[in-house]
mmCIF file of N, CA and C in Angstrom:
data_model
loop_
_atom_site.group_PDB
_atom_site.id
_atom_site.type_symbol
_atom_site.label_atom_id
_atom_site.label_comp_id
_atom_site.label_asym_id
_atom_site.label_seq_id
_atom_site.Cartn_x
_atom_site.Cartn_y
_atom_site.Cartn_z
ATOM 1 N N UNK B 216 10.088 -5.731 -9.476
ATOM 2 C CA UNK B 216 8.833 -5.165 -9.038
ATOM 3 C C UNK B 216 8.965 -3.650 -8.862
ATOM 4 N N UNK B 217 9.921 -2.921 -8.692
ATOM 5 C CA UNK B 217 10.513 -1.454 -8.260
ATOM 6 C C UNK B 217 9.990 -0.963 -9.840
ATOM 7 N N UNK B 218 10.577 -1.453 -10.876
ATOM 8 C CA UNK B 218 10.701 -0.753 -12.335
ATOM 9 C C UNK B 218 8.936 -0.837 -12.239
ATOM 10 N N UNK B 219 7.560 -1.599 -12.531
ATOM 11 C CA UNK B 219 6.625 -1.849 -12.282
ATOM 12 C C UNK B 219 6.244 -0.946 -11.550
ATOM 13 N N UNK B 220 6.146 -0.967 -10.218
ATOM 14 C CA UNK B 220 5.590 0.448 -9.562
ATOM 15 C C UNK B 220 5.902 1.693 -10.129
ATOM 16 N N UNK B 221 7.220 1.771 -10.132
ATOM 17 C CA UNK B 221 7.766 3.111 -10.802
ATOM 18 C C UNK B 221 7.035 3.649 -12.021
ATOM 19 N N UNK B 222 6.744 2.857 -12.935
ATOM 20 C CA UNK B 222 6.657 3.228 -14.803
ATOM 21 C C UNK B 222 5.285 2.883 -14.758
ATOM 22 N N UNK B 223 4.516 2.008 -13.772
ATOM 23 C CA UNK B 223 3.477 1.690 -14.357
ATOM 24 C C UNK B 223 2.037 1.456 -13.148
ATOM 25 N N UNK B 224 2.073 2.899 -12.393
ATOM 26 C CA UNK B 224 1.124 3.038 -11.539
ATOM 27 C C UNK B 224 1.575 4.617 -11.278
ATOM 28 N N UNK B 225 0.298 4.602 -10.580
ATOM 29 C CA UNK B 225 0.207 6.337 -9.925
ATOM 30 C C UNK B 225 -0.536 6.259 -8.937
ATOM 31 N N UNK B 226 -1.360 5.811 -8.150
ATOM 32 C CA UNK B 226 -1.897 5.641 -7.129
ATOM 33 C C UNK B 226 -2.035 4.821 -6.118
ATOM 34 N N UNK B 227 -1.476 5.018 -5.319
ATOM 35 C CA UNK B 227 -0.821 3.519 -3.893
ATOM 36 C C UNK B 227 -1.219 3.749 -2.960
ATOM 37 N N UNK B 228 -2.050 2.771 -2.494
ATOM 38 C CA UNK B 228 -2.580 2.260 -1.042
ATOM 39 C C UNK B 228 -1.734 1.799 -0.667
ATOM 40 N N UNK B 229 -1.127 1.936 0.335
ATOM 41 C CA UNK B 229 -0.109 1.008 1.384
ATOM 42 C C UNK B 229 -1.198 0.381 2.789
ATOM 43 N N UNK B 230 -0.968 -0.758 2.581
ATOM 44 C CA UNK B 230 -2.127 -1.131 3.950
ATOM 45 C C UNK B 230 -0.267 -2.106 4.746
ATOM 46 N N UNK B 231 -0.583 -1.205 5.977
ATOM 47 C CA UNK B 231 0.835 -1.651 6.741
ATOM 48 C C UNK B 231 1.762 -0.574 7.316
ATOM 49 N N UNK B 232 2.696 -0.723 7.575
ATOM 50 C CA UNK B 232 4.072 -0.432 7.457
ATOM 51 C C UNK B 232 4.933 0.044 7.177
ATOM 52 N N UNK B 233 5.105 -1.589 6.432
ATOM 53 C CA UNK B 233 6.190 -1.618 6.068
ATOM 54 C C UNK B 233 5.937 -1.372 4.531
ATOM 55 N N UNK B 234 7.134 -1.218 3.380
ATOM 56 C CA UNK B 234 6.455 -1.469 2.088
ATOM 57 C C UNK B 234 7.163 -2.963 1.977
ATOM 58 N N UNK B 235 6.167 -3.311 0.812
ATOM 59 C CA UNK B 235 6.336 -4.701 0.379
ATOM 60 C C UNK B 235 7.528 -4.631 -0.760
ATOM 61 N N UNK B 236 7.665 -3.345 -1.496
ATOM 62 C CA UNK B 236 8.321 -3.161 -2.154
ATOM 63 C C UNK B 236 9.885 -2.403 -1.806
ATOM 64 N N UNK B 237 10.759 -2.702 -2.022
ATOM 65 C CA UNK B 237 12.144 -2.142 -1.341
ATOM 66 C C UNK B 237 12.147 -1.143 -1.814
ATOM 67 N N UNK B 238 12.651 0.152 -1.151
ATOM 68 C CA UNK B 238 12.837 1.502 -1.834
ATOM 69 C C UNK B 238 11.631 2.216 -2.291
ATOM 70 N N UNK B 239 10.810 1.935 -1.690
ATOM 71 C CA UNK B 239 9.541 2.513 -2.483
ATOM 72 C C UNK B 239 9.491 4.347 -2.226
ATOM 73 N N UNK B 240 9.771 4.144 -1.093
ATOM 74 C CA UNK B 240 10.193 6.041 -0.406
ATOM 75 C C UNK B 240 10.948 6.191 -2.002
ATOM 76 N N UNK B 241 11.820 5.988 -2.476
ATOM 77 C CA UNK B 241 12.150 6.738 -3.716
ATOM 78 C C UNK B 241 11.776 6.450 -5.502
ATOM 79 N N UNK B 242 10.346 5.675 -5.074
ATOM 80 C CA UNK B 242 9.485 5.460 -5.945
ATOM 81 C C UNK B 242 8.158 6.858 -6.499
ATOM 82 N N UNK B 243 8.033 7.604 -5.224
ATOM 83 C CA UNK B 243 6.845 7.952 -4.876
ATOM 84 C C UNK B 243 6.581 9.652 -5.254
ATOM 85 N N UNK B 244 7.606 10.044 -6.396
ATOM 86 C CA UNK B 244 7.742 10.632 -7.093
ATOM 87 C C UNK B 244 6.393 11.189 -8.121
ATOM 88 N N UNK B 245 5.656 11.753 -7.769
ATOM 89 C CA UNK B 245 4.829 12.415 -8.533
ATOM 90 C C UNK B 245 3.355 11.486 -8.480
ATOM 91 N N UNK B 246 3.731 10.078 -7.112
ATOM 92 C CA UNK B 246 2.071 9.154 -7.175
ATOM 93 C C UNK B 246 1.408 9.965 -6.377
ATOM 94 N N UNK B 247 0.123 9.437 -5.844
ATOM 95 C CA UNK B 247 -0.682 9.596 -4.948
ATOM 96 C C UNK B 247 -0.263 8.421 -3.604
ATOM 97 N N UNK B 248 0.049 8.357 -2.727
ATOM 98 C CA UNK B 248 0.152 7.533 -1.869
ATOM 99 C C UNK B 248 -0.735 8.400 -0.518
ATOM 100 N N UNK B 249 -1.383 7.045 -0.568
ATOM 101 C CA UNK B 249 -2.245 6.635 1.059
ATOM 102 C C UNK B 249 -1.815 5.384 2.008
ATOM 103 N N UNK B 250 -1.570 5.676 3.524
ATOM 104 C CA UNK B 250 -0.932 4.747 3.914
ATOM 105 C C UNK B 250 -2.038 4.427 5.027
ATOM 106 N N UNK B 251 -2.419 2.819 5.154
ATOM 107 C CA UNK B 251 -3.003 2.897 6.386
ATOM 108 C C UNK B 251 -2.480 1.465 7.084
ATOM 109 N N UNK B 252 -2.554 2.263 8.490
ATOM 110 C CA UNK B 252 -1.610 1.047 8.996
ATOM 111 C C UNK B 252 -2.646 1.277 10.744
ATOM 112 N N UNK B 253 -1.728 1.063 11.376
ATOM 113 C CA UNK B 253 -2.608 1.040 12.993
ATOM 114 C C UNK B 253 -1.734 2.056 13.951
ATOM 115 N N UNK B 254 -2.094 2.292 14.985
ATOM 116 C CA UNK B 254 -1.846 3.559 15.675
ATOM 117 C C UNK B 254 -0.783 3.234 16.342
ATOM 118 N N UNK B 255 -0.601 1.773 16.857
ATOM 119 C CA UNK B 255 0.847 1.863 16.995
ATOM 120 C C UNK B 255 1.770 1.713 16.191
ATOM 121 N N UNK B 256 1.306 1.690 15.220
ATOM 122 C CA UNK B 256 2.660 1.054 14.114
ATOM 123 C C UNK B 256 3.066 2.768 13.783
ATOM 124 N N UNK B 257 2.588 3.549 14.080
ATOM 125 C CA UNK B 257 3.115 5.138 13.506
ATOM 126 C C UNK B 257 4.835 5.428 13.299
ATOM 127 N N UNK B 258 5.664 4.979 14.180
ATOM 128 C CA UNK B 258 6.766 5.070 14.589
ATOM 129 C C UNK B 258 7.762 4.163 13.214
ATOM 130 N N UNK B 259 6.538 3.403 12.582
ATOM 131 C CA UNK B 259 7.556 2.244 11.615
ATOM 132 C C UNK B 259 7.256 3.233 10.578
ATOM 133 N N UNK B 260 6.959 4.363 10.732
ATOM 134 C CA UNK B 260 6.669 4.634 8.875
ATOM 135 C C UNK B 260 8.021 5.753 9.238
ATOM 136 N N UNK B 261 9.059 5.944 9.675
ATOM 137 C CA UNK B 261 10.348 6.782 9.322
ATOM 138 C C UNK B 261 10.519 6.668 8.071
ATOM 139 N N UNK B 262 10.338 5.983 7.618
ATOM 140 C CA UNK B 262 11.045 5.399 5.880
ATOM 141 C C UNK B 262 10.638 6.572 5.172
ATOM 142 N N UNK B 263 9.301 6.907 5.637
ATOM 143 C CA UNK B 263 8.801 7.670 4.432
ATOM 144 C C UNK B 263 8.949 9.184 4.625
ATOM 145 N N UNK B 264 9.824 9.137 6.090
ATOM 146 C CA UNK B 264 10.311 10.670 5.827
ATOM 147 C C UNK B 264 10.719 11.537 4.715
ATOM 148 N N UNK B 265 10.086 12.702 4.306
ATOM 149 C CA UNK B 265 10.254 13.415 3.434
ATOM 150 C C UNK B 265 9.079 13.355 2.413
ATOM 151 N N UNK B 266 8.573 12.278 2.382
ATOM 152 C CA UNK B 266 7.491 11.553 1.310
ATOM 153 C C UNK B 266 6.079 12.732 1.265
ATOM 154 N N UNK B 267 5.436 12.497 0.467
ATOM 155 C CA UNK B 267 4.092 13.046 0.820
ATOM 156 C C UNK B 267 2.949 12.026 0.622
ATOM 157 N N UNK B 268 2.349 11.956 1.765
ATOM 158 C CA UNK B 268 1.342 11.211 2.010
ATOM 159 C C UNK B 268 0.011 11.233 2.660
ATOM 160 N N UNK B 269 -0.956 10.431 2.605
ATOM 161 C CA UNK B 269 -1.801 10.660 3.750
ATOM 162 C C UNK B 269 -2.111 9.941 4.702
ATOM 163 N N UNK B 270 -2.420 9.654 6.046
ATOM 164 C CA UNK B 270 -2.277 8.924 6.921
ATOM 165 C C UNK B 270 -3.568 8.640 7.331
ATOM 166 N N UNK B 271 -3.828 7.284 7.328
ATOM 167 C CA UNK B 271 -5.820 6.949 7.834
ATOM 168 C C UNK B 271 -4.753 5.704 8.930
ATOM 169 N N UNK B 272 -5.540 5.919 10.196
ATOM 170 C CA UNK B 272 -5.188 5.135 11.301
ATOM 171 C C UNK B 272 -6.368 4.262 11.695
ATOM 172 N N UNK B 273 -6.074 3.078 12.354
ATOM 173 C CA UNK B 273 -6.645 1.706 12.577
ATOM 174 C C UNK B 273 -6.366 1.560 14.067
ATOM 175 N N UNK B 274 -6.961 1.312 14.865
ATOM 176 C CA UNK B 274 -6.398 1.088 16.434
ATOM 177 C C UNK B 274 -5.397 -0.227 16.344
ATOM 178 N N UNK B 275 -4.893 -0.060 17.134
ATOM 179 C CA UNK B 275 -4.013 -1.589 17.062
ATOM 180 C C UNK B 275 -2.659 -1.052 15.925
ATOM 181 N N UNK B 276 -2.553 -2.465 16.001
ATOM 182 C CA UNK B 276 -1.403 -3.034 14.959
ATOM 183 C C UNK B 276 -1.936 -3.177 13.470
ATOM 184 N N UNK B 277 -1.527 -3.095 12.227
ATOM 185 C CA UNK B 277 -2.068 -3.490 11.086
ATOM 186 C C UNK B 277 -0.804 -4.798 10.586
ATOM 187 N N UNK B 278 -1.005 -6.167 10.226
ATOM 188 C CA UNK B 278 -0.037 -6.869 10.470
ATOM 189 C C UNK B 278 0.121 -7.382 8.719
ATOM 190 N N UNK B 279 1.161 -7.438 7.952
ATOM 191 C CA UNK B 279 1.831 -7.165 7.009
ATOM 192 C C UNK B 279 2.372 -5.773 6.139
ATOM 193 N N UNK B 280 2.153 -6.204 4.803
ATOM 194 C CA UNK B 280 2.296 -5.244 4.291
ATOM 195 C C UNK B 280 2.034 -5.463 2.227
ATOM 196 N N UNK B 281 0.767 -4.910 1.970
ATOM 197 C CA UNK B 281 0.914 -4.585 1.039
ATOM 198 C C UNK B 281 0.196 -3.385 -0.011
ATOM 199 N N UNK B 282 0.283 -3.341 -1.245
ATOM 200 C CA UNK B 282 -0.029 -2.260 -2.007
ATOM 201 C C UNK B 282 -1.208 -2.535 -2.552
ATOM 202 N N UNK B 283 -2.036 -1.421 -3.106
ATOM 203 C CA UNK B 283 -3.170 -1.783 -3.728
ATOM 204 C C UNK B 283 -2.854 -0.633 -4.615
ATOM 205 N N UNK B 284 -2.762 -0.553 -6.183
ATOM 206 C CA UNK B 284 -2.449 0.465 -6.913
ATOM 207 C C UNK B 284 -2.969 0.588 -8.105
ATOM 208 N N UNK B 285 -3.181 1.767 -8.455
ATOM 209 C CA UNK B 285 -4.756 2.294 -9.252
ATOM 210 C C UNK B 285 -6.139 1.639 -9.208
ATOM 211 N N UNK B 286 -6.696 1.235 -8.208
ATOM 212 C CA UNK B 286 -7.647 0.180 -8.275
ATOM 213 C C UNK B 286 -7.494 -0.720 -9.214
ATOM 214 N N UNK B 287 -6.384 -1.433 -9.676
ATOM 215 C CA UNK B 287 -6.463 -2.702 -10.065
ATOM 216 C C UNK B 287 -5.282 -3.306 -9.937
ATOM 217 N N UNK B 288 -4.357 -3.051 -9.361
ATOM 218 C CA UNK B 288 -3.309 -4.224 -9.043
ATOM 219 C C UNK B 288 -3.191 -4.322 -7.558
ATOM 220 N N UNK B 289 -3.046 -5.992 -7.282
ATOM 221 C CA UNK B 289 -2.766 -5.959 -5.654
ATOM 222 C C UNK B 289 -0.799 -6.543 -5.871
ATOM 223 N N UNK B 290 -0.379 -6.175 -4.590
ATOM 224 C CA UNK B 290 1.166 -6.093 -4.997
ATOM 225 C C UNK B 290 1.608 -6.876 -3.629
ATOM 226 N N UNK B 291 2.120 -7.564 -3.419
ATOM 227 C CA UNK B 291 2.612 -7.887 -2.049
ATOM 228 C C UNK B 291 3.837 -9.193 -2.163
ATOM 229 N N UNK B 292 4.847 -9.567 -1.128
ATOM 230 C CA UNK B 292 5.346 -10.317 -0.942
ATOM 231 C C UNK B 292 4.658 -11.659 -0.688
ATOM 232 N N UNK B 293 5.190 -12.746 -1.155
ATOM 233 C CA UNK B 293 4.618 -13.881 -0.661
ATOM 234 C C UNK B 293 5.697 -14.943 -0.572
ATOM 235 N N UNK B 294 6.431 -15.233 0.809
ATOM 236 C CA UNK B 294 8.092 -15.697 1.045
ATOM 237 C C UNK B 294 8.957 -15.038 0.648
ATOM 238 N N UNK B 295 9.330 -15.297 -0.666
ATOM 239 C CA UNK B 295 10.411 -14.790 -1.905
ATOM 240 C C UNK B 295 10.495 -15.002 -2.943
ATOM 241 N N UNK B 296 8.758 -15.035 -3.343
ATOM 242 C CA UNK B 296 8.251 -14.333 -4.633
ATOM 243 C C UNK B 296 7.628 -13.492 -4.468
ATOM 244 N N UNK B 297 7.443 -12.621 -5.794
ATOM 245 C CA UNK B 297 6.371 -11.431 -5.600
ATOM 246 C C UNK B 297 4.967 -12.185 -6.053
ATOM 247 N N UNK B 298 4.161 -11.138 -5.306
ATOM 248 C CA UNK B 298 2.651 -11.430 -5.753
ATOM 249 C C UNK B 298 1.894 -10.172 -6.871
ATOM 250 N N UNK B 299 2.101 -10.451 -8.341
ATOM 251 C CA UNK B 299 1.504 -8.940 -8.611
ATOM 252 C C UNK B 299 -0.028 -10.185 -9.341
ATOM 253 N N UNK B 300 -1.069 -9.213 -8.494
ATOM 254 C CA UNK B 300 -2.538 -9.715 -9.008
ATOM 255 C C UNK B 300 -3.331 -8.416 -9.794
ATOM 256 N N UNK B 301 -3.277 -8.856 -11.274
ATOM 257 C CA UNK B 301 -4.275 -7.504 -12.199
ATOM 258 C C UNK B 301 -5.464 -7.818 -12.093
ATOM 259 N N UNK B 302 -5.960 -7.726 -11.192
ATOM 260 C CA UNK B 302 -7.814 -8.178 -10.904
ATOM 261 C C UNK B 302 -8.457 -7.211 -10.226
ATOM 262 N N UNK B 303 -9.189 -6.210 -11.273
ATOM 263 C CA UNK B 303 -9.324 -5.078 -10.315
ATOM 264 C C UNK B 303 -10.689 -5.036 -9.526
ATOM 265 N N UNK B 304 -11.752 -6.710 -10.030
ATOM 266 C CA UNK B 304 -13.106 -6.527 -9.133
ATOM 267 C C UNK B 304 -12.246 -6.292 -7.283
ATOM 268 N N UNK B 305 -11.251 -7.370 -6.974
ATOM 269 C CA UNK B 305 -10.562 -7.913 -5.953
ATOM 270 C C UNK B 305 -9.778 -6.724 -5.420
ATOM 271 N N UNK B 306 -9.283 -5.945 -6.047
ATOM 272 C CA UNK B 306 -8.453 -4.628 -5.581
ATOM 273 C C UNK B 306 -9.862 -3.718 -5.527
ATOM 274 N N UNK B 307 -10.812 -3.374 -5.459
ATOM 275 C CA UNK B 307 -11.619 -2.458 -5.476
ATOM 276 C C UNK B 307 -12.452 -3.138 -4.159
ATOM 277 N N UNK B 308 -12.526 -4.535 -3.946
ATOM 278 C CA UNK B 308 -13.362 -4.745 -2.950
ATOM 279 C C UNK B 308 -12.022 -4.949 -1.978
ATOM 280 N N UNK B 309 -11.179 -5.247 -1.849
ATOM 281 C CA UNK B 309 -10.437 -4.786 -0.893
ATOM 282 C C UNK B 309 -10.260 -3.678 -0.197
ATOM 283 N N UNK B 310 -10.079 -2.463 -1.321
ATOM 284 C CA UNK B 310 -10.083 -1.112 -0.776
ATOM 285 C C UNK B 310 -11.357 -0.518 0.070
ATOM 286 N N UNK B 311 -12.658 -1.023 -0.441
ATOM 287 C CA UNK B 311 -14.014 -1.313 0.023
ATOM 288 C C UNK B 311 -14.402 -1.671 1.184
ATOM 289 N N UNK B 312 -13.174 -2.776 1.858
ATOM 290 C CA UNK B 312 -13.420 -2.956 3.094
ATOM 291 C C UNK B 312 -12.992 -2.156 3.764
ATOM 292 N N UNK B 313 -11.425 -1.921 3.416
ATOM 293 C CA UNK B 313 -10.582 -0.810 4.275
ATOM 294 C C UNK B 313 -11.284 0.180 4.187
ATOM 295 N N UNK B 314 -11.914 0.864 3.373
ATOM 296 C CA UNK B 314 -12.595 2.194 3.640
ATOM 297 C C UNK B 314 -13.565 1.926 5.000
ATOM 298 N N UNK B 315 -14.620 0.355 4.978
ATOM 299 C CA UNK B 315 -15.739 0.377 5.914
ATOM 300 C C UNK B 315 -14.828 0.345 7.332
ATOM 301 N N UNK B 316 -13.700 -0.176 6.927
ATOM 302 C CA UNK B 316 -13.126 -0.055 8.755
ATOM 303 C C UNK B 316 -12.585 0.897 9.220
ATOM 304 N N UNK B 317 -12.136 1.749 7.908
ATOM 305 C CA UNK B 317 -12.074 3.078 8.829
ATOM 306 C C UNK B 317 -12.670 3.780 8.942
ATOM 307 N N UNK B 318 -14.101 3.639 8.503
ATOM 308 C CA UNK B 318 -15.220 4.507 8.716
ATOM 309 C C UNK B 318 -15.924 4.311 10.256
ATOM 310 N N UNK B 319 -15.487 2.612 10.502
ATOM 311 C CA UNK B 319 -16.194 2.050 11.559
ATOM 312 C C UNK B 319 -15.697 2.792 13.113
ATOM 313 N N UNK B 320 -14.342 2.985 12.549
ATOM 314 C CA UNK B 320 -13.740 3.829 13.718
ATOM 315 C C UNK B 320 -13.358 5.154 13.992
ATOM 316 N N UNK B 321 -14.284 5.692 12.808
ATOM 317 C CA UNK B 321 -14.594 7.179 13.049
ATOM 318 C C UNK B 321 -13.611 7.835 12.205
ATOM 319 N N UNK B 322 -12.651 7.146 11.420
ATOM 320 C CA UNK B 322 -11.415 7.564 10.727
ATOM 321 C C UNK B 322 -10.841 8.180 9.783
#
């Protein structure tokens, strides 16, 4: 899944955390990354020290972790398989919501 992000996206939503993907901090090489997670979780994003990013906050906790990248792939763990979904009506109305909730909270 690393080679995949790497070679074959440029724009990453992180909704979370954590990443779903291992190593992604040295993936993030020339993407766009947006991370939104919740106001206490601020302290879990060390990983991405050095990274460049942008930060949209959620009150609370945001509880998993996954990617949404170029509006059409959703990316996430599921046990110990990966989940890669190319459905981009589903990645666009996802991002759709996350935008209305952080609009809802002034964000």
């Amino acid at each position: 899944m690393q080679r995949f992000v790497a070679y074959h996206t440029q724009s990453l939503l992180l909704v979370g955390s954590t990443p779903p993907v291992g190593g992604l901090e040295r993936l993030l090489g020339g993407k766009s990354l947006t991370v939104v997670t919740g106001e206490a979780d601020r302290g879990a994003l060390a990983w991405l020290q050095g990274a460049r990013y942008s930060l949209r906050l959620l009150p609370g906790r945001v509880r998993g972790g996954f990617l949404l990248a170029d509006d059409r792939y959703l990316i996430a763990r599921q046990q110990e398989r990966w989940l890669l979904l190319d459905h981009p009506p589903t990645v666009v109305a996802l991002k759709q919501q996350l935008l209305l909730a952080l609009q809802g909270v002034g964000r």
